[in-house]
Short mmCIF file of C-alpha atoms in Angstrom, two decimals:
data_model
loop_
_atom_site.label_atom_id
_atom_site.label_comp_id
_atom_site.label_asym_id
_atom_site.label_seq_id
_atom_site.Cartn_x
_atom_site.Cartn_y
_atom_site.Cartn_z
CA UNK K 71 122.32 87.18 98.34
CA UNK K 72 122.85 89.16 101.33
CA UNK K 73 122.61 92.74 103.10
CA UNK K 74 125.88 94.15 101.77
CA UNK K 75 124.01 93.68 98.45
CA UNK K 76 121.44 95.75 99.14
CA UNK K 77 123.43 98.52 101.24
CA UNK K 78 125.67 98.30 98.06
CA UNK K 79 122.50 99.08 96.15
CA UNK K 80 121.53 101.49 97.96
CA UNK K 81 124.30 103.52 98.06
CA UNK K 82 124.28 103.15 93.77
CA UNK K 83 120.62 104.48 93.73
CA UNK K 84 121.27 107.44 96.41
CA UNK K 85 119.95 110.69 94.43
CA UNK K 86 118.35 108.69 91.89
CA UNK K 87 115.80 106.21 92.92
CA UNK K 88 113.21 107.95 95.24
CA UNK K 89 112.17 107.07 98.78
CA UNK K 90 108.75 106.89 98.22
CA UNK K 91 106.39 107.19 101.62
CA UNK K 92 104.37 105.28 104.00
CA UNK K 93 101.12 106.09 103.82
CA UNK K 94 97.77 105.54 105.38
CA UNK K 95 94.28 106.38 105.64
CA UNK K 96 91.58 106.01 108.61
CA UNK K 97 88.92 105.04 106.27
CA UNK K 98 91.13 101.90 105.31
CA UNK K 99 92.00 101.23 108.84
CA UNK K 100 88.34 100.99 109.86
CA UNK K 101 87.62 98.38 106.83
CA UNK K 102 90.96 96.48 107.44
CA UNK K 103 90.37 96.70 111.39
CA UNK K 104 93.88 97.63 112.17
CA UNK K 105 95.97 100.22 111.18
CA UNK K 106 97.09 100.03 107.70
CA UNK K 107 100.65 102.00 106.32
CA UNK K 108 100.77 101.38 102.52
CA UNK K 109 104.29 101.46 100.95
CA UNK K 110 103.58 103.84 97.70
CA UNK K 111 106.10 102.56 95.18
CA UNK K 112 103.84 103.68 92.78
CA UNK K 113 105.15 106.67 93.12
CA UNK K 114 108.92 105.34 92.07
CA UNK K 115 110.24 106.53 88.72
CA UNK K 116 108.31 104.60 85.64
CA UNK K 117 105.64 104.10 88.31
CA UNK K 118 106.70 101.13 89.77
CA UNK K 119 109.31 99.55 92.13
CA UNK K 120 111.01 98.30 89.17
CA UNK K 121 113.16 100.93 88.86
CA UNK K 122 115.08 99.95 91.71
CA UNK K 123 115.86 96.43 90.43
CA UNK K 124 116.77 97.73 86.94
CA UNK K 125 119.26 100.41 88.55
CA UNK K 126 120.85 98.02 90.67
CA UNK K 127 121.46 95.41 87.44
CA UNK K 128 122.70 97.94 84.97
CA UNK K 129 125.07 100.28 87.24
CA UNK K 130 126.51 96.39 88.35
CA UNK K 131 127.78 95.55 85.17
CA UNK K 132 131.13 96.67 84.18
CA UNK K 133 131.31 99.72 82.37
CA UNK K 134 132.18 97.57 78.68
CA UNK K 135 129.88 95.41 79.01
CA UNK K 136 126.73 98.03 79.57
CA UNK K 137 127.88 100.02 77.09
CA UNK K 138 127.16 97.32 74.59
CA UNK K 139 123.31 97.42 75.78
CA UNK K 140 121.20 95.35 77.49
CA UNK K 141 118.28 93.23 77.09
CA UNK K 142 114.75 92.45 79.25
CA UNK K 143 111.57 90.67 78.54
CA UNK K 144 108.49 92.04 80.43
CA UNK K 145 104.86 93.00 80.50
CA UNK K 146 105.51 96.29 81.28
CA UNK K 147 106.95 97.57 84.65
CA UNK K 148 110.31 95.63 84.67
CA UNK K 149 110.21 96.90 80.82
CA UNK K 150 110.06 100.67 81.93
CA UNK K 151 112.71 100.33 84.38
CA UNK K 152 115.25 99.06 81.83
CA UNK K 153 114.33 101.60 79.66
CA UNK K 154 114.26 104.17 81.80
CA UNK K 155 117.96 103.04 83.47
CA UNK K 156 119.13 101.98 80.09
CA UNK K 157 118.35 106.12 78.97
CA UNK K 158 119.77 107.40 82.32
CA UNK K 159 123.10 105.40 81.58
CA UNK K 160 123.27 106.21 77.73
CA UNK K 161 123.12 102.29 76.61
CA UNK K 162 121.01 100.87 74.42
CA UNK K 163 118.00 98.63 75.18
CA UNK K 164 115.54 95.78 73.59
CA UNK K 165 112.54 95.03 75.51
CA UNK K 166 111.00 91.93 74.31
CA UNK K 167 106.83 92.86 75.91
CA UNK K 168 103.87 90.39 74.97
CA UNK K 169 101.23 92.06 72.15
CA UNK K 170 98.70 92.15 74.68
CA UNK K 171 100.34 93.98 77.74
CA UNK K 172 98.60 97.05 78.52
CA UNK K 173 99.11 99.89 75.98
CA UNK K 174 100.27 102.48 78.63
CA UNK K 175 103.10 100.21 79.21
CA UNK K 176 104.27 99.70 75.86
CA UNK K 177 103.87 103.40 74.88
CA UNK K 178 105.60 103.96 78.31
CA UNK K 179 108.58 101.95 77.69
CA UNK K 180 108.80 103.40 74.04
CA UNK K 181 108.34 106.67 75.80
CA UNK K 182 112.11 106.20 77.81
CA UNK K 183 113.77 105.37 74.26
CA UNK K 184 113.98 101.53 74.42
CA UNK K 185 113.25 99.31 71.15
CA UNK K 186 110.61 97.06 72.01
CA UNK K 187 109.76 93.80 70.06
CA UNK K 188 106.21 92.45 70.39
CA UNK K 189 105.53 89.09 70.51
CA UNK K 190 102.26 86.58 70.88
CA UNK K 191 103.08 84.89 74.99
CA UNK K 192 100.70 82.38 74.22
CA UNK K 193 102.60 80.56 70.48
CA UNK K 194 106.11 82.40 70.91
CA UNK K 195 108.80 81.84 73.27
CA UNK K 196 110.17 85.14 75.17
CA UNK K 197 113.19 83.04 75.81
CA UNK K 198 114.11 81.64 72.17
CA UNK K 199 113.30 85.37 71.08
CA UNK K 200 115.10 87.11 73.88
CA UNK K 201 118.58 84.62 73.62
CA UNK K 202 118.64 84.96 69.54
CA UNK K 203 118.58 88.73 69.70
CA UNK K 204 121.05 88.91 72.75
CA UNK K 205 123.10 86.53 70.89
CA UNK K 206 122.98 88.48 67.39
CA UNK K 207 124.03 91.79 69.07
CA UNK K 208 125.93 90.85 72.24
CA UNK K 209 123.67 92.41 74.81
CA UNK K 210 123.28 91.63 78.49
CA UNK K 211 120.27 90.11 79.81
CA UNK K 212 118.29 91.49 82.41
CA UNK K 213 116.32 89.02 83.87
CA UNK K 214 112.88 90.60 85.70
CA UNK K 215 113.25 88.42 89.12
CA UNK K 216 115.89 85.62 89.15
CA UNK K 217 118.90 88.01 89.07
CA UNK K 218 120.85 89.30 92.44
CA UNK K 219 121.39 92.31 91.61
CA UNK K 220 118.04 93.27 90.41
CA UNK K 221 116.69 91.05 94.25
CA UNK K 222 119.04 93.28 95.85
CA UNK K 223 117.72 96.75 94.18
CA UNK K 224 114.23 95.67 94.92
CA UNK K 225 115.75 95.04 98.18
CA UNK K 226 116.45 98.72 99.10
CA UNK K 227 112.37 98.92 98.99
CA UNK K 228 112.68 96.81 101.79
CA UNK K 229 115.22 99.22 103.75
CA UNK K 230 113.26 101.92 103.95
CA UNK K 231 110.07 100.12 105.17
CA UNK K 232 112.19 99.30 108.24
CA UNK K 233 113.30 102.87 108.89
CA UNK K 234 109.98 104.07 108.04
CA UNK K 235 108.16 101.69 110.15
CA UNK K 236 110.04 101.93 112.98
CA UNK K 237 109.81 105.75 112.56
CA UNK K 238 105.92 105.12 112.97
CA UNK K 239 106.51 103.08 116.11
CA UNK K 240 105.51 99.39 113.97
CA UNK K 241 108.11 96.78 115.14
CA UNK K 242 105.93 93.74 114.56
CA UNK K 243 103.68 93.40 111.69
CA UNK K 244 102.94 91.31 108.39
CA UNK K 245 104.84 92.94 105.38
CA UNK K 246 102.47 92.15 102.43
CA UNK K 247 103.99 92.05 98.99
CA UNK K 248 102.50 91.87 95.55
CA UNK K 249 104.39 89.01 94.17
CA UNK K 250 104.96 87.02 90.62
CA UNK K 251 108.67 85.73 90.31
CA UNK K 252 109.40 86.46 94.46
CA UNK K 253 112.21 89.55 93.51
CA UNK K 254 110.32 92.30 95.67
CA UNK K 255 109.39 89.65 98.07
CA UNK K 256 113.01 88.25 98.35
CA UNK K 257 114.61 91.55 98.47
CA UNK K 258 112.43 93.25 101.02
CA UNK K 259 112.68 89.92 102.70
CA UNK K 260 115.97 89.87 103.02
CA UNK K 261 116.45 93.43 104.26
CA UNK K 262 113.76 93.02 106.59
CA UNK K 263 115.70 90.09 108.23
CA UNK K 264 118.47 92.34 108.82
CA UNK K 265 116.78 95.35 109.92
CA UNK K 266 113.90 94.62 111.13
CA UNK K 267 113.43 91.20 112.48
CA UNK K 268 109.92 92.02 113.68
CA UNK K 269 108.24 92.48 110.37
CA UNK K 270 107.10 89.28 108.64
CA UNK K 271 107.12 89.21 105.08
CA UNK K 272 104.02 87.53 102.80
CA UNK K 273 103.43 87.11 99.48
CA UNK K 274 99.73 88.62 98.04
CA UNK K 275 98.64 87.05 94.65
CA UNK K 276 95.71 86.76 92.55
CA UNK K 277 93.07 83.48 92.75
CA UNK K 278 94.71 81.60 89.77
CA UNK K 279 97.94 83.15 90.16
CA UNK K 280 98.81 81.85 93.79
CA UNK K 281 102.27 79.73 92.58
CA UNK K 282 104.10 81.44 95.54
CA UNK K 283 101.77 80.82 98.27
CA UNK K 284 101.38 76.87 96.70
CA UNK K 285 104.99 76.30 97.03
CA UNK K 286 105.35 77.77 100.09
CA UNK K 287 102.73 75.15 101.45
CA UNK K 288 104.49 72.19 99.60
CA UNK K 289 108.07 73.04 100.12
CA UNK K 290 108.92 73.03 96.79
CA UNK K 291 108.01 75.45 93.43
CA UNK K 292 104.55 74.52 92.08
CA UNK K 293 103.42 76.21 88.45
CA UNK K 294 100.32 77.65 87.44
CA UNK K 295 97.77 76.36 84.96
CA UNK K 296 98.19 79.29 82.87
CA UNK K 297 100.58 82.08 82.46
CA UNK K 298 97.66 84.90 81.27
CA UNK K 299 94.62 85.90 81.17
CA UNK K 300 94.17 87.28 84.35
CA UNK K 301 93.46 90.69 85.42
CA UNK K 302 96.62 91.45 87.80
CA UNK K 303 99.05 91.30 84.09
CA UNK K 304 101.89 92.71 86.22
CA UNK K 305 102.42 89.78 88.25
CA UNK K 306 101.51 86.46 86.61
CA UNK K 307 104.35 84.28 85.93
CA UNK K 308 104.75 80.51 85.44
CA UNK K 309 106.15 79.64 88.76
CA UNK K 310 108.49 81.36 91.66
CA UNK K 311 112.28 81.95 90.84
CA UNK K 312 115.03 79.38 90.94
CA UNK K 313 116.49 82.25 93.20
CA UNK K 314 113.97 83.99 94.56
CA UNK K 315 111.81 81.40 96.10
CA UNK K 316 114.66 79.49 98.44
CA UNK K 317 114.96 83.13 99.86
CA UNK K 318 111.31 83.63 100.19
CA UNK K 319 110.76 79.97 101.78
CA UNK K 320 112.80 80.86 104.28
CA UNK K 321 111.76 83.95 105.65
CA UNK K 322 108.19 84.41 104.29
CA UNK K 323 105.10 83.65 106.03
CA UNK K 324 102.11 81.57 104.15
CA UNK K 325 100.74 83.26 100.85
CA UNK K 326 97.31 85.41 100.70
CA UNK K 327 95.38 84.76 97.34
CA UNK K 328 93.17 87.34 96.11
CA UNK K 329 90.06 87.65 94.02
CA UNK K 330 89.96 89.96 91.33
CA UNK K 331 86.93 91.87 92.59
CA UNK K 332 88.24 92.79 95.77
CA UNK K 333 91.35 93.78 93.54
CA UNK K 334 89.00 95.97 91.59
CA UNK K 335 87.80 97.58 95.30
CA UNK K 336 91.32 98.22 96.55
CA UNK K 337 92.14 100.14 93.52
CA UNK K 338 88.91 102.57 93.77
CA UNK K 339 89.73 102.82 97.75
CA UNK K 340 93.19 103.79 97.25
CA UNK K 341 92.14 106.64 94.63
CA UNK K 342 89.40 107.66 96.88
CA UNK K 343 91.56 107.81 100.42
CA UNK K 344 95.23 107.75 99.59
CA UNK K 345 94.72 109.82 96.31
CA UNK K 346 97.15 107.77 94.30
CA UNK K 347 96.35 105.42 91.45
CA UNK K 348 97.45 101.48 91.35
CA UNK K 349 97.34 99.06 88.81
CA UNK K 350 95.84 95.14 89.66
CA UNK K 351 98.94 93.48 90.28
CA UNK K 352 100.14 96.57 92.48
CA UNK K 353 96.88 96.89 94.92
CA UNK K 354 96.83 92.55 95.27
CA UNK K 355 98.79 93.41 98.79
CA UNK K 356 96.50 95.87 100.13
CA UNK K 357 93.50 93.70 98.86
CA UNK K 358 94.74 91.33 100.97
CA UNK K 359 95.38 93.39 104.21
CA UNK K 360 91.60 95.18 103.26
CA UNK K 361 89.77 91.88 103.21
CA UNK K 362 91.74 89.01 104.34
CA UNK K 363 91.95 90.06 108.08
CA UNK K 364 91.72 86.92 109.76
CA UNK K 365 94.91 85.70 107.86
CA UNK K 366 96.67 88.57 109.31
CA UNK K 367 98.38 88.66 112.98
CA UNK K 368 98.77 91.77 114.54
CA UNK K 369 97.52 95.63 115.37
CA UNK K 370 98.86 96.57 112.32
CA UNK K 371 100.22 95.44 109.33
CA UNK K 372 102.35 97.24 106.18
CA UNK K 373 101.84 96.29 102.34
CA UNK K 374 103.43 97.66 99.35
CA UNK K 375 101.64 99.08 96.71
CA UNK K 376 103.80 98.24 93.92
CA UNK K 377 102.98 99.78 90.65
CA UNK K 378 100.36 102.26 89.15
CA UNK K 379 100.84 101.78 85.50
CA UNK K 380 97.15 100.88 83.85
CA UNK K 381 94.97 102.09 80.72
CA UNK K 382 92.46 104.63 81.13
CA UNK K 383 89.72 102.34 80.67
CA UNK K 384 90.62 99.92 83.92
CA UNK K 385 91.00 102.81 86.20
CA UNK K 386 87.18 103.93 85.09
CA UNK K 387 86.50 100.07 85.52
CA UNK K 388 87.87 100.44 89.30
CA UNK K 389 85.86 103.48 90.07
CA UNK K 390 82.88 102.08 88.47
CA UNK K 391 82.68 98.97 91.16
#
């Protein structure tokens, strides 16, 4: 993994994956007590950041070997960014998505063409599953984290928070970053080293959740108790990457954990002041620069706000706290 990646990324997603902005509000300033810019990449195509990963993977592969289709397991965002690739591309694609991940995202990732196969996360494998039907019809895997090219797409994220912070005068802050398998942390992580040394990346996650932040402490990658069951679905995973987490242990800062209620809060506070809608797992980075202020250094810090794919009935939730 390295910058080249990325710019090589970049320069495969230019006209196609959209720079989505930095915003802010004063309202969120004055409860965070410094200023606050909020990457939006809920406003990338599926409604997510994983678009850029999924680009980056599939225009990588030789032209053969695409063609043949391609193959991801995922609760939902990574799901709708293979699809949605996958249908840009004209190859086929399986997404293997648990039978209790949101309906939006299911219905979403149906919506973009893909065949999706259901399966029970907490008595089925995703991997036994996943290898017997890549196996049976020769498609390529793409993995949701531990793959470079999908780090380096989630990477070019990370390139234009340095142009965009600098262009708002922020040369030192804390990058927050929602975070299950470490790809959008490693990616922006590594762009930010080579762009803009300043900005310190940290992982955000969920009380329950916090595998990141527990192997960055120990030095090596811890696991979680479970692997569901919490509220932030889009980024619980069983432990960091084999990949992404010797990337992220190098550059990161220490982990902020998150409680689902102030979760809930950010969600209602970005509809209400930045008029755009996040998901859990999305708003777990600016729940942690909202309410977690004394683990932040700095007049300002930036955190992404990664995905805005949720059901009706958890936005009304939100709004209802």
């Amino acid at each position: 993994m390295n910058i080249q990646m990325i710019e090589a990324a970049a320069t495969r997603a230019q006209g196609v994956t959209r720079r989505t902005p930095l915003l802010s509000a004063q309202a969120l300033d004055a409860i965070a007590g410094r200023r606050v810019l909020v990457k939006a990449e809920c406003l990338q195509h599926t409604g997510s950041f994983k678009f850029r990963g999924a680009w980056s993977a599939l225009t990588a592969l030789p032209e053969a070997q695409r063609a043949k289709g391609v193959i991801a397991f995922s609760s939902g965002n990574h799901a709708q960014g293979v699809a949605l690739a996958a249908q840009r591309l004209g190859v086929p694609a399986v997404i293997l998505m648990p039978s209790d991940a949101p309906a939006a995202k299911i219905d979403g990732t149906r919506s973009y063409g893909a065949e999706v196969v259901l399966y029970d996360r907490g008595r089925q494998s995703r991997e036994e599953i996943g290898a017997a039907l890549a196996a049976d019809r020769d498609l390529t895997l793409v993995r949701p984290y531990d793959d470079p090219q999908v780090i380096a797409g989630q990477g070019t994220c990370g390139l234009e928070i340095a142009e965009q912070a600098a262009q708002e005068g922020v040369t030192e802050a804390d990058v927050l970053v929602c975070c299950g398998g470490g790809g959008l942390t490693a990616g922006i992580a590594l762009a930010l080293e080579a762009r803009a040394p300043g900005l310190r990346p940290r992982p955000a996650e969920p009380a329950g959740f916090d595998d990141t932040a527990r192997s960055l402490r120990s030095g090596q990658r811890e696991t979680n108790a479970a692997e569901a069951g919490g509220l932030c679905d889009a980024i619980l995973t069983p432990s960091p990457g084999e990949i992404t987490f010797p990337i992220n242990a190098r550059l990161c800062g220490p982990g902020i954990v998150v409680t689902e209620d102030e979760v809930l809060q950010t969600m209602a506070l970005a509809a209400r002041h930045l008029k755009v809608i996040a998901e859990p797992g999305g708003a777990a980075a600016l729940a942690a620069a909202l309410f977690h202020g004394a683990e932040i250094d700095g007049d300002a810090v930036i955190c992404t706000l990664s995905g805005g794919n949720l059901d009706p009935a958890m936005l009304v939730r939100a709004l209802s706290v």
